[in-house]
Coordinates of N, CA and C in Angstrom, one line a residue:
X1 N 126.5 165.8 114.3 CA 127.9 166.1 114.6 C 128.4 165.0 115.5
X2 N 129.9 164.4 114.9 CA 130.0 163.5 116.0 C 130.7 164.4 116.7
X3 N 130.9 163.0 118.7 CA 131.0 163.6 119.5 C 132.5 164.0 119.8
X4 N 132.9 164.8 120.3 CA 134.3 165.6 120.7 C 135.2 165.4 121.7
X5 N 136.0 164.4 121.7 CA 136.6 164.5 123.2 C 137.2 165.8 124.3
X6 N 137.0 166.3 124.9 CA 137.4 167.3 125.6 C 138.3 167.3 126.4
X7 N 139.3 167.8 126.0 CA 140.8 167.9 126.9 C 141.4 168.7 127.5
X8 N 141.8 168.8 128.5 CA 142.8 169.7 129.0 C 144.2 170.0 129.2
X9 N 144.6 170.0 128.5 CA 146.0 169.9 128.6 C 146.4 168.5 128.1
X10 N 145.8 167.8 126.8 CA 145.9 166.4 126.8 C 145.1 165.3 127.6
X11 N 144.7 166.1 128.7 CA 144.0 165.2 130.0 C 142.1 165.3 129.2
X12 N 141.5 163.9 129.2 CA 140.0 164.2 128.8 C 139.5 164.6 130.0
X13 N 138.2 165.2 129.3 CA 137.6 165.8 130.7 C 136.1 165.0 130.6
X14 N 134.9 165.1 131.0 CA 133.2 164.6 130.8 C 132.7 165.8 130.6
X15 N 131.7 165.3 129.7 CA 131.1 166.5 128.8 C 129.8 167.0 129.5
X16 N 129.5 167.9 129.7 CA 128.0 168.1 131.0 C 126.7 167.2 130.6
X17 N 126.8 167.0 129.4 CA 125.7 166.0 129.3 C 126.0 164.6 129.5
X18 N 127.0 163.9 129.9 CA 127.0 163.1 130.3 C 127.3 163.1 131.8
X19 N 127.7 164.1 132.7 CA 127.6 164.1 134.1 C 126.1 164.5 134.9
X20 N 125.3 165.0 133.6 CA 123.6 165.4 134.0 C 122.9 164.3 134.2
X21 N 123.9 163.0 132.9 CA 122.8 162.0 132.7 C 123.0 161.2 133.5
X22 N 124.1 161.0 134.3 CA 124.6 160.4 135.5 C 123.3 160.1 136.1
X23 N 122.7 161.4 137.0 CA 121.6 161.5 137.8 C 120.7 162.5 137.3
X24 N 120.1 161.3 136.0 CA 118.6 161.4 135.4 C 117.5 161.4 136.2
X25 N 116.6 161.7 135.9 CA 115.4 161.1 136.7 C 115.3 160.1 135.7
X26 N 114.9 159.0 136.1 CA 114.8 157.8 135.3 C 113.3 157.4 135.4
X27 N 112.0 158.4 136.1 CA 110.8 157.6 135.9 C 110.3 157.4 134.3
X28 N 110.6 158.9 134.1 CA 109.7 158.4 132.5 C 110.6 158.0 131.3
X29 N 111.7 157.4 131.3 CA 112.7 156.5 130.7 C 112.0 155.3 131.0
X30 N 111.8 154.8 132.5 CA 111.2 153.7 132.6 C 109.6 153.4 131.9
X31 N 109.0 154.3 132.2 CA 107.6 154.1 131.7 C 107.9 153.9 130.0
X32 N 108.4 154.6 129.7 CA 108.7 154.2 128.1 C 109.3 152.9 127.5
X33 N 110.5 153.0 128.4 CA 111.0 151.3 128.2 C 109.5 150.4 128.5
X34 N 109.0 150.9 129.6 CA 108.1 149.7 129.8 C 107.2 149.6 128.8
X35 N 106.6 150.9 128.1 CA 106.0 150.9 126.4 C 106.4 150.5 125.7
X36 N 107.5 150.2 125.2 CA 108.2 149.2 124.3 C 107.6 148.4 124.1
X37 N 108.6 147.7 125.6 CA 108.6 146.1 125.6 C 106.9 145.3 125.4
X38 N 106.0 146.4 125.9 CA 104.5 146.0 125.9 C 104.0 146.1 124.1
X39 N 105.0 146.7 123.3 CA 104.7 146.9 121.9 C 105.7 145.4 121.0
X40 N 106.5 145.2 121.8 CA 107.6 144.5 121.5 C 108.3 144.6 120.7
X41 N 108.6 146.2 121.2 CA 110.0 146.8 120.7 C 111.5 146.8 121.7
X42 N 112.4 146.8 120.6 CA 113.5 146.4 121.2 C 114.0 148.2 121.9
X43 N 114.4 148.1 122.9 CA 114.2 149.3 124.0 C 115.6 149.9 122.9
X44 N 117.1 149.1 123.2 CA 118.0 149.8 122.7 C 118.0 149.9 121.2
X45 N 117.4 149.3 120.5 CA 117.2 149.8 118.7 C 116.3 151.6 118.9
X46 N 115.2 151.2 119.3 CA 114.5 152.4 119.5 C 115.3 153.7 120.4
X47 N 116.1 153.6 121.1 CA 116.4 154.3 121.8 C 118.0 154.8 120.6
X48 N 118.7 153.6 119.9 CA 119.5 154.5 118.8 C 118.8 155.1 118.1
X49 N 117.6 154.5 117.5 CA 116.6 155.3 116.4 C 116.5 156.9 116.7
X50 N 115.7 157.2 118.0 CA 115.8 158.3 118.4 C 116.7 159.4 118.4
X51 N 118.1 158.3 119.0 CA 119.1 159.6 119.0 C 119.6 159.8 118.1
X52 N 119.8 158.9 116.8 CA 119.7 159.2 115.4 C 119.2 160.2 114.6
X53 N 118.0 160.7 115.2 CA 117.1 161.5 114.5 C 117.1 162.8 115.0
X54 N 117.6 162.8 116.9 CA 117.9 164.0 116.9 C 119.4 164.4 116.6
X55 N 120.4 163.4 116.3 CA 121.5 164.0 115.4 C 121.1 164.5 114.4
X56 N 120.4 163.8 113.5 CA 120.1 164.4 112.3 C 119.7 165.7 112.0
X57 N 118.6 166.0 112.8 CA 117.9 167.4 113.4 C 119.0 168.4 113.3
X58 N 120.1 168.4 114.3 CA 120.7 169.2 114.7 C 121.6 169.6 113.6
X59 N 122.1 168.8 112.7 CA 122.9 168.5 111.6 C 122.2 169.5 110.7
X60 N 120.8 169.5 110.7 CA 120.0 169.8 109.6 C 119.9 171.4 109.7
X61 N 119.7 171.6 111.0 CA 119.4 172.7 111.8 C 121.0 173.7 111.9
X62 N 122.1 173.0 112.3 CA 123.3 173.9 111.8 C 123.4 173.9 110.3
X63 N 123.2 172.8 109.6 CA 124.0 173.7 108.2 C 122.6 174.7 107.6
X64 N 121.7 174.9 108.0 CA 120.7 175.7 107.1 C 121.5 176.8 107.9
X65 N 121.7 176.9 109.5 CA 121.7 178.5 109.6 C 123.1 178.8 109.0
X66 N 124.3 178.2 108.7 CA 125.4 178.1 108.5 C 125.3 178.5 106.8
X67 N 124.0 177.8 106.2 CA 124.1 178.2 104.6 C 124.9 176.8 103.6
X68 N 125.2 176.0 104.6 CA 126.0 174.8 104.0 C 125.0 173.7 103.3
X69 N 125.0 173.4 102.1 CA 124.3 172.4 101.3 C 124.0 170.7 102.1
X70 N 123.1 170.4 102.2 CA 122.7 169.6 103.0 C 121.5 168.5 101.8
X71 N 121.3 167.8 102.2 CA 120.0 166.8 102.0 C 119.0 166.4 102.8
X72 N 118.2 166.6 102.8 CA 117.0 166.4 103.6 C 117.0 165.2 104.5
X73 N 117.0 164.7 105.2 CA 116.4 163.2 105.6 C 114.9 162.6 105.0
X74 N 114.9 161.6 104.7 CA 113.7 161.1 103.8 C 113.0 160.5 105.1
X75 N 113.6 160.3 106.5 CA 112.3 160.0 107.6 C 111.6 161.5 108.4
X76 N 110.4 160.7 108.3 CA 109.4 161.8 108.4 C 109.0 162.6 110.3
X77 N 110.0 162.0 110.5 CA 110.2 162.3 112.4 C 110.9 163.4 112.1
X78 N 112.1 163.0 111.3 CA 113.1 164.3 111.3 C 112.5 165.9 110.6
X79 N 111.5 165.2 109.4 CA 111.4 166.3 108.3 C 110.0 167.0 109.8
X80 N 109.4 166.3 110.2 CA 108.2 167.1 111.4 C 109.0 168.4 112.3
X81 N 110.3 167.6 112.7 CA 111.3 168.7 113.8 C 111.5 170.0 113.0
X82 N 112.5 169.6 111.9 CA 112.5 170.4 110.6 C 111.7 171.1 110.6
X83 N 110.5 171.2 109.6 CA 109.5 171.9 109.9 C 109.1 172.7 110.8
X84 N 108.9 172.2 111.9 CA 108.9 173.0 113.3 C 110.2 174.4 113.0
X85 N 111.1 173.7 113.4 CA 112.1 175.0 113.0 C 112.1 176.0 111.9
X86 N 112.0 175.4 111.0 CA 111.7 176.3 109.8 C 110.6 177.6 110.1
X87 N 109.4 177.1 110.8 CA 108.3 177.9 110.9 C 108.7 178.9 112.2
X88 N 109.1 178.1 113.2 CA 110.1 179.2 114.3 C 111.3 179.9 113.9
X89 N 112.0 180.2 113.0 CA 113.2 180.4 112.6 C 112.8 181.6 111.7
X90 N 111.7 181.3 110.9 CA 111.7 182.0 110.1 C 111.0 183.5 110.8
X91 N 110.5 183.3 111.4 CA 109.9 184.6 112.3 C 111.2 185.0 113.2
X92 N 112.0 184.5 113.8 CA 112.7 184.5 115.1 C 114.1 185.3 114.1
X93 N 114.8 185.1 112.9 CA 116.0 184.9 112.5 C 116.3 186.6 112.2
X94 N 115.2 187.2 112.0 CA 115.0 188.5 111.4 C 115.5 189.7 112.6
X95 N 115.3 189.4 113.7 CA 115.4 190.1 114.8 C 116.6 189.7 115.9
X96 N 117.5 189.0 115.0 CA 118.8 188.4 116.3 C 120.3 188.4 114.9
X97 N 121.2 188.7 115.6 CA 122.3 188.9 115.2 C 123.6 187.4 115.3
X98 N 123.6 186.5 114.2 CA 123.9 185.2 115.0 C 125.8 185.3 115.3
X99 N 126.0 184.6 116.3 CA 127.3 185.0 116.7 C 128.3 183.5 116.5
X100 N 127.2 182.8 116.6 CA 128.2 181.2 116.3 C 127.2 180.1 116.3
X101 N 127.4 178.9 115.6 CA 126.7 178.2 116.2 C 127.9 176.9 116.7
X102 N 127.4 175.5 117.6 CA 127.8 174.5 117.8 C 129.7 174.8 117.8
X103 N 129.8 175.6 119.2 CA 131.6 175.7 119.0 C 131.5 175.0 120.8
X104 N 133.0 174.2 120.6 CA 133.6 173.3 121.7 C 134.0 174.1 122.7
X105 N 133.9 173.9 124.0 CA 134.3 174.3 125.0 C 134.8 173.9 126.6
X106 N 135.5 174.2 126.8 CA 135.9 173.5 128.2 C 136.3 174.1 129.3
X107 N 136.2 173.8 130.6 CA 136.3 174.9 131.8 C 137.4 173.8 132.6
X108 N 138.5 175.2 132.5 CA 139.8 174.8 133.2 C 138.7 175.4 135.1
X109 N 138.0 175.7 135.2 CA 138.2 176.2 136.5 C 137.1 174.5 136.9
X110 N 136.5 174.2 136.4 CA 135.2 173.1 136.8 C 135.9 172.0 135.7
X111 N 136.4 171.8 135.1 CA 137.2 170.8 134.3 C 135.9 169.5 133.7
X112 N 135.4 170.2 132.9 CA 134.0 169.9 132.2 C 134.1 170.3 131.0
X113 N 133.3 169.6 129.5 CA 133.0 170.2 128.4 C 131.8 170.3 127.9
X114 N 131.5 170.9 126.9 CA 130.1 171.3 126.6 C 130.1 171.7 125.0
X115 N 129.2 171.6 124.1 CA 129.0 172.2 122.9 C 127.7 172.8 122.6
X116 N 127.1 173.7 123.2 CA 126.1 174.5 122.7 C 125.9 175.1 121.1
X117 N 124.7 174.9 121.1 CA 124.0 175.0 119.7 C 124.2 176.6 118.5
X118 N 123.5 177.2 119.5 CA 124.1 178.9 118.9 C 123.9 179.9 120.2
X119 N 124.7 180.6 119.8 CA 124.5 182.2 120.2 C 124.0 182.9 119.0
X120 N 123.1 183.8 119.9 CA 122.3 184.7 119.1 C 122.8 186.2 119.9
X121 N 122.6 187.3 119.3 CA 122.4 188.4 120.4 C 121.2 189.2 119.5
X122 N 120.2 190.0 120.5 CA 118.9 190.6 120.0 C 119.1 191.5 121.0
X123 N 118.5 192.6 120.4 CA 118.6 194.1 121.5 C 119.6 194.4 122.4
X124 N 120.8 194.3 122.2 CA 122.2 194.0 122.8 C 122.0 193.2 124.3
X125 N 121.1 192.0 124.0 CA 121.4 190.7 125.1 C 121.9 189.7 124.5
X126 N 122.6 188.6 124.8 CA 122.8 187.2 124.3 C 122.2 186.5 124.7
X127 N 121.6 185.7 123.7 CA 120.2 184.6 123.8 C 121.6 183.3 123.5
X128 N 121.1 182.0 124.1 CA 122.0 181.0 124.1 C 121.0 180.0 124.0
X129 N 120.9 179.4 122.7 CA 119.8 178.4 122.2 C 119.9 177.1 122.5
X130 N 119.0 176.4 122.8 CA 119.2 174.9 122.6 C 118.0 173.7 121.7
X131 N 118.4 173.1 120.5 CA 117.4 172.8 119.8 C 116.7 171.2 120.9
X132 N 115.8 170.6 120.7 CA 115.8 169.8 121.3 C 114.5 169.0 120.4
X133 N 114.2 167.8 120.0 CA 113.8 167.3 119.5 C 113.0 166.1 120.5
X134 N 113.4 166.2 121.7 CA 112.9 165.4 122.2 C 111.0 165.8 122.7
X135 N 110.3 164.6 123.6 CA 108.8 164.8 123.5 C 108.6 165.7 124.8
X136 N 109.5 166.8 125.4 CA 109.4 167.3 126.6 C 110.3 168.0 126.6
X137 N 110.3 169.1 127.6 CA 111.6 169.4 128.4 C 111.3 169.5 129.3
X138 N 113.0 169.0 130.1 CA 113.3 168.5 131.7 C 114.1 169.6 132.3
X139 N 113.8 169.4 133.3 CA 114.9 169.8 134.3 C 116.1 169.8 133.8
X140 N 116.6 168.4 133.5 CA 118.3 168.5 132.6 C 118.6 169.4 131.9
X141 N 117.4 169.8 130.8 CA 117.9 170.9 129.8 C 118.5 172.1 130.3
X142 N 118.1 172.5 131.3 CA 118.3 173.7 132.1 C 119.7 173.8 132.6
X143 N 119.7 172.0 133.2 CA 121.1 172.5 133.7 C 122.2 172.1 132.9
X144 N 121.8 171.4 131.8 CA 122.5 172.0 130.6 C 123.2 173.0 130.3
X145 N 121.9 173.7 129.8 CA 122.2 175.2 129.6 C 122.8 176.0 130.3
X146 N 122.6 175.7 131.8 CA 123.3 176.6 132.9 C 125.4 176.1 132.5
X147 N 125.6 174.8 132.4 CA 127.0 174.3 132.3 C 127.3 175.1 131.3
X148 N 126.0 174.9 130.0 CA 127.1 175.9 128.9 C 127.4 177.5 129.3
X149 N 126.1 178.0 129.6 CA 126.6 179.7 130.1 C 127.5 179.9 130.5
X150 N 128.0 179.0 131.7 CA 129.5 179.2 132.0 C 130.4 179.3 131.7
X151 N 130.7 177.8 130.5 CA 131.6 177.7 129.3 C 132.0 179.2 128.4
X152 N 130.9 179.6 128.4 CA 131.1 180.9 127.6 C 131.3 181.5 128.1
X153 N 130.9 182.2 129.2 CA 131.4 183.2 130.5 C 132.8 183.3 130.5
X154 N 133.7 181.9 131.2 CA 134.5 181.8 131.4 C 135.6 181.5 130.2
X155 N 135.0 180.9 128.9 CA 135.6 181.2 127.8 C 136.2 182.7 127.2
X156 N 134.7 183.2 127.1 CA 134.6 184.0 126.3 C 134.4 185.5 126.8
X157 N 134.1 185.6 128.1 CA 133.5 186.5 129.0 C 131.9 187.3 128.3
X158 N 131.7 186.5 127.9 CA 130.1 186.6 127.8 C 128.9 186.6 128.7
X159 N 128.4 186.8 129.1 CA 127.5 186.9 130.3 C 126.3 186.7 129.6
X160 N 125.3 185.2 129.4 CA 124.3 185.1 128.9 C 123.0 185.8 129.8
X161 N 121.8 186.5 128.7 CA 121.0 187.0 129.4 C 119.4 185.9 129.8
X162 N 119.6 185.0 128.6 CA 118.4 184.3 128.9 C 119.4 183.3 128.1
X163 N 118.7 182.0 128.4 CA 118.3 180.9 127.7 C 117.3 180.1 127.3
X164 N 117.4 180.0 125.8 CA 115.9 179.8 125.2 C 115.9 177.8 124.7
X165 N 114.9 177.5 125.1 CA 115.2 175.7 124.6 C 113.6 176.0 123.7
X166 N 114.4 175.8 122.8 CA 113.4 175.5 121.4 C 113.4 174.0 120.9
X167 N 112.4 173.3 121.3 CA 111.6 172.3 120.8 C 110.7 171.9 120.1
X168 N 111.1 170.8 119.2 CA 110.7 170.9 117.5 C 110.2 169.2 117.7
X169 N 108.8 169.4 118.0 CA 108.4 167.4 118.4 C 108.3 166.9 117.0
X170 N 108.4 165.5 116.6 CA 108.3 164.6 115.7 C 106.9 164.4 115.4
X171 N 106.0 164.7 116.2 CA 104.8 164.4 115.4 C 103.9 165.0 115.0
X172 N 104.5 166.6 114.5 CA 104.0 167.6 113.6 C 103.3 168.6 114.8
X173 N 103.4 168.4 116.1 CA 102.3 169.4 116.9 C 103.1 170.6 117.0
X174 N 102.8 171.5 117.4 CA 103.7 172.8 117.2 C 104.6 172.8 118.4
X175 N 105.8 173.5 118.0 CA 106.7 173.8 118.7 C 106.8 174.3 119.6
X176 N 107.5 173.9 121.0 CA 107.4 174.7 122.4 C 108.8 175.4 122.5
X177 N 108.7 176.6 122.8 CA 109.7 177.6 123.0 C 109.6 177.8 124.4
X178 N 111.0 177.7 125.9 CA 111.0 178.5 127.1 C 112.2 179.8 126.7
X179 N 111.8 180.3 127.4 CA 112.9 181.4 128.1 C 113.5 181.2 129.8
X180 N 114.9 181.1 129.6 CA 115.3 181.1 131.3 C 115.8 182.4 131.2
X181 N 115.7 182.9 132.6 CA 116.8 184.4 132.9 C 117.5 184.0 133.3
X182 N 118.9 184.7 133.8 CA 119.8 184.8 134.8 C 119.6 184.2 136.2
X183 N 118.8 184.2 136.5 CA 118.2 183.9 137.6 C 118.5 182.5 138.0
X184 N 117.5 181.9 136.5 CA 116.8 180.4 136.4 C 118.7 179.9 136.3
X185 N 119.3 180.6 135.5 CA 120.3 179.5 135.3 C 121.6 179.9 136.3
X186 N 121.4 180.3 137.2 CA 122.3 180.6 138.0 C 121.8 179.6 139.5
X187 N 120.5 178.9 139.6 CA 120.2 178.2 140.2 C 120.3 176.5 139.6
X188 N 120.5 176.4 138.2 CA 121.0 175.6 137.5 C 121.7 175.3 137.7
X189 N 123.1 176.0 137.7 CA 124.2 175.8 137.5 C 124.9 175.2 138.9
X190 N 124.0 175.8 140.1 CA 124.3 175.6 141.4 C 124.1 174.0 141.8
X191 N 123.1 173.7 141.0 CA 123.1 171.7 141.1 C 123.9 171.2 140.3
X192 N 124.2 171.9 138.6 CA 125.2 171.2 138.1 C 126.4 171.2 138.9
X193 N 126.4 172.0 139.7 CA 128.1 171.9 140.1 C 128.0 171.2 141.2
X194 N 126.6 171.0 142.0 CA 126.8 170.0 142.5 C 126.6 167.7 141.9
X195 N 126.2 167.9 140.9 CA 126.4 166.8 140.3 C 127.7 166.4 140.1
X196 N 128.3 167.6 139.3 CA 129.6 167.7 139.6 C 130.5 167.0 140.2
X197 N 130.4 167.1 141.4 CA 131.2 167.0 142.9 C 131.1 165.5 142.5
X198 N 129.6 165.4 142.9 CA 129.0 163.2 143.0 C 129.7 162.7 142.0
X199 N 129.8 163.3 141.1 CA 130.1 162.6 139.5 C 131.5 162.3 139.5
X200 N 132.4 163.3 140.6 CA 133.9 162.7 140.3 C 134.3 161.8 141.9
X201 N 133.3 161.7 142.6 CA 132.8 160.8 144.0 C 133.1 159.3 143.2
X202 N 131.8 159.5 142.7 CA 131.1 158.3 142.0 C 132.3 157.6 141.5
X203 N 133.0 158.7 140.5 CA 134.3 158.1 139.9 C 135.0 157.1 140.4
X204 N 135.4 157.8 141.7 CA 136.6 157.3 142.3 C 136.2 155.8 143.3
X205 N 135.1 156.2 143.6 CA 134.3 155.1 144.6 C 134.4 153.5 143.3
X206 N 133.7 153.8 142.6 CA 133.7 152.9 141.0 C 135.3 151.9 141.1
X207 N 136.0 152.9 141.2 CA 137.6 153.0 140.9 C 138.4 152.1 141.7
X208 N 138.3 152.3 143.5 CA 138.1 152.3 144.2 C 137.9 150.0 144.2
X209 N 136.5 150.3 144.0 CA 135.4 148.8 144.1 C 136.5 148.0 143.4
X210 N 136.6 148.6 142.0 CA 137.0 147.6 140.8 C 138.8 147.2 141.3
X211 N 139.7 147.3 142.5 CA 140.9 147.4 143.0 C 140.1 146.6 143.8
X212 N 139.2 146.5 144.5 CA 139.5 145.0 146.0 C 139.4 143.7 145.1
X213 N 139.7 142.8 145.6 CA 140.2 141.6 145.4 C 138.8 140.6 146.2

């Protein structure tokens, strides 16, 4: 899916994953980069390659639940994620009630946007998914997740009960599923909002530099 500009009133806003990615942890970005270059691969080819594949993923992954005709990807990273999902999905789909998937959002009160993957609701709770294709989950995903709860909160007056990050690795090993509560993402959300703050600091400081003479 391409990416969505988020506006407010005409005015764009930054999307949570790009104010998360602000202040990444960058150790194991580096150690990878540094795997590359020791393979003599080109860091930014590889690094589109990737995010390529997890577009694809997600692509593949909304239109099956959506029911919309698709074609497979013929690389075999994506068809491994794929798989992964298929085999989690197909147990998991029977028991949840799906409410949306991949809808835009923006918060007039924190002036942020976000596009989460689906809502589900199971046993009258709402489960708030996130597919991830990547070889881990971080910290980031969390507070991710925490920006979007909000989004919907304050969208939609939803009150998420968990958040689930379902990861689907590329090299066929089985899938890792967490659960966060309320809890986890209410302590989430309490750093995203402080990234937040730095993120429109940073801004202006940037801003600021690029005006002296």
């Amino acid at each position: 899916m391409p990416r969505v500009p988020y506006k407010i009133d005409g005015v764009r806003v930054t999307g949570a994953t790009t104010i998360i990615s602000r202040f990444k942890d960058s150790e194991a970005l580096k150690i990878w980069s540094n795997n590359l270059g020791l393979k003599g691969i080109n860091y930014f080819e590889e690094l589109k390659r990737v995010q390529n594949i997890g577009t694809t993923f997600h692509d593949h992954v909304e239109s099956y639940i959506t029911k919309k005709e698709f074609t497979l990807s013929d690389d075999p990273e994506v068809q491994s994620c794929f798989r992964g999902f298929l085999k989690w999905w197909g147990e998991f789909k029977s028991s949840v009630e799906i409410i949306w998937t991949e809808k835009h959002f923006i918060s007039r009160k924190y002036k942020y946007g976000g596009t989460p993957d689906l809502l589900v609701k199971k046993n009258g709770k709402y489960l708030l998914i996130d597919f991830k294709s990547s070889g881990a989950i971080y910290i980031d995903n969390l507070l991710q997740g925490s920006a979007y709860a909000h989004l919907i909160k304050e969208n939609e007056k939803i009150e998420i009960d968990n958040f689930v990050l379902a990861r689907f690795p590329k090299d066929n090993s089985e899938p890792e599923i967490k659960y966060y509560n309320k809890t986890d993402l209410k302590e989430g959300f309490s750093q995203f909002k402080d990234y937040l703050k730095l993120f429109e600091k940073d801004k202006k400081l940037k801003k600021r530099m690029r005006k002296k003479k």
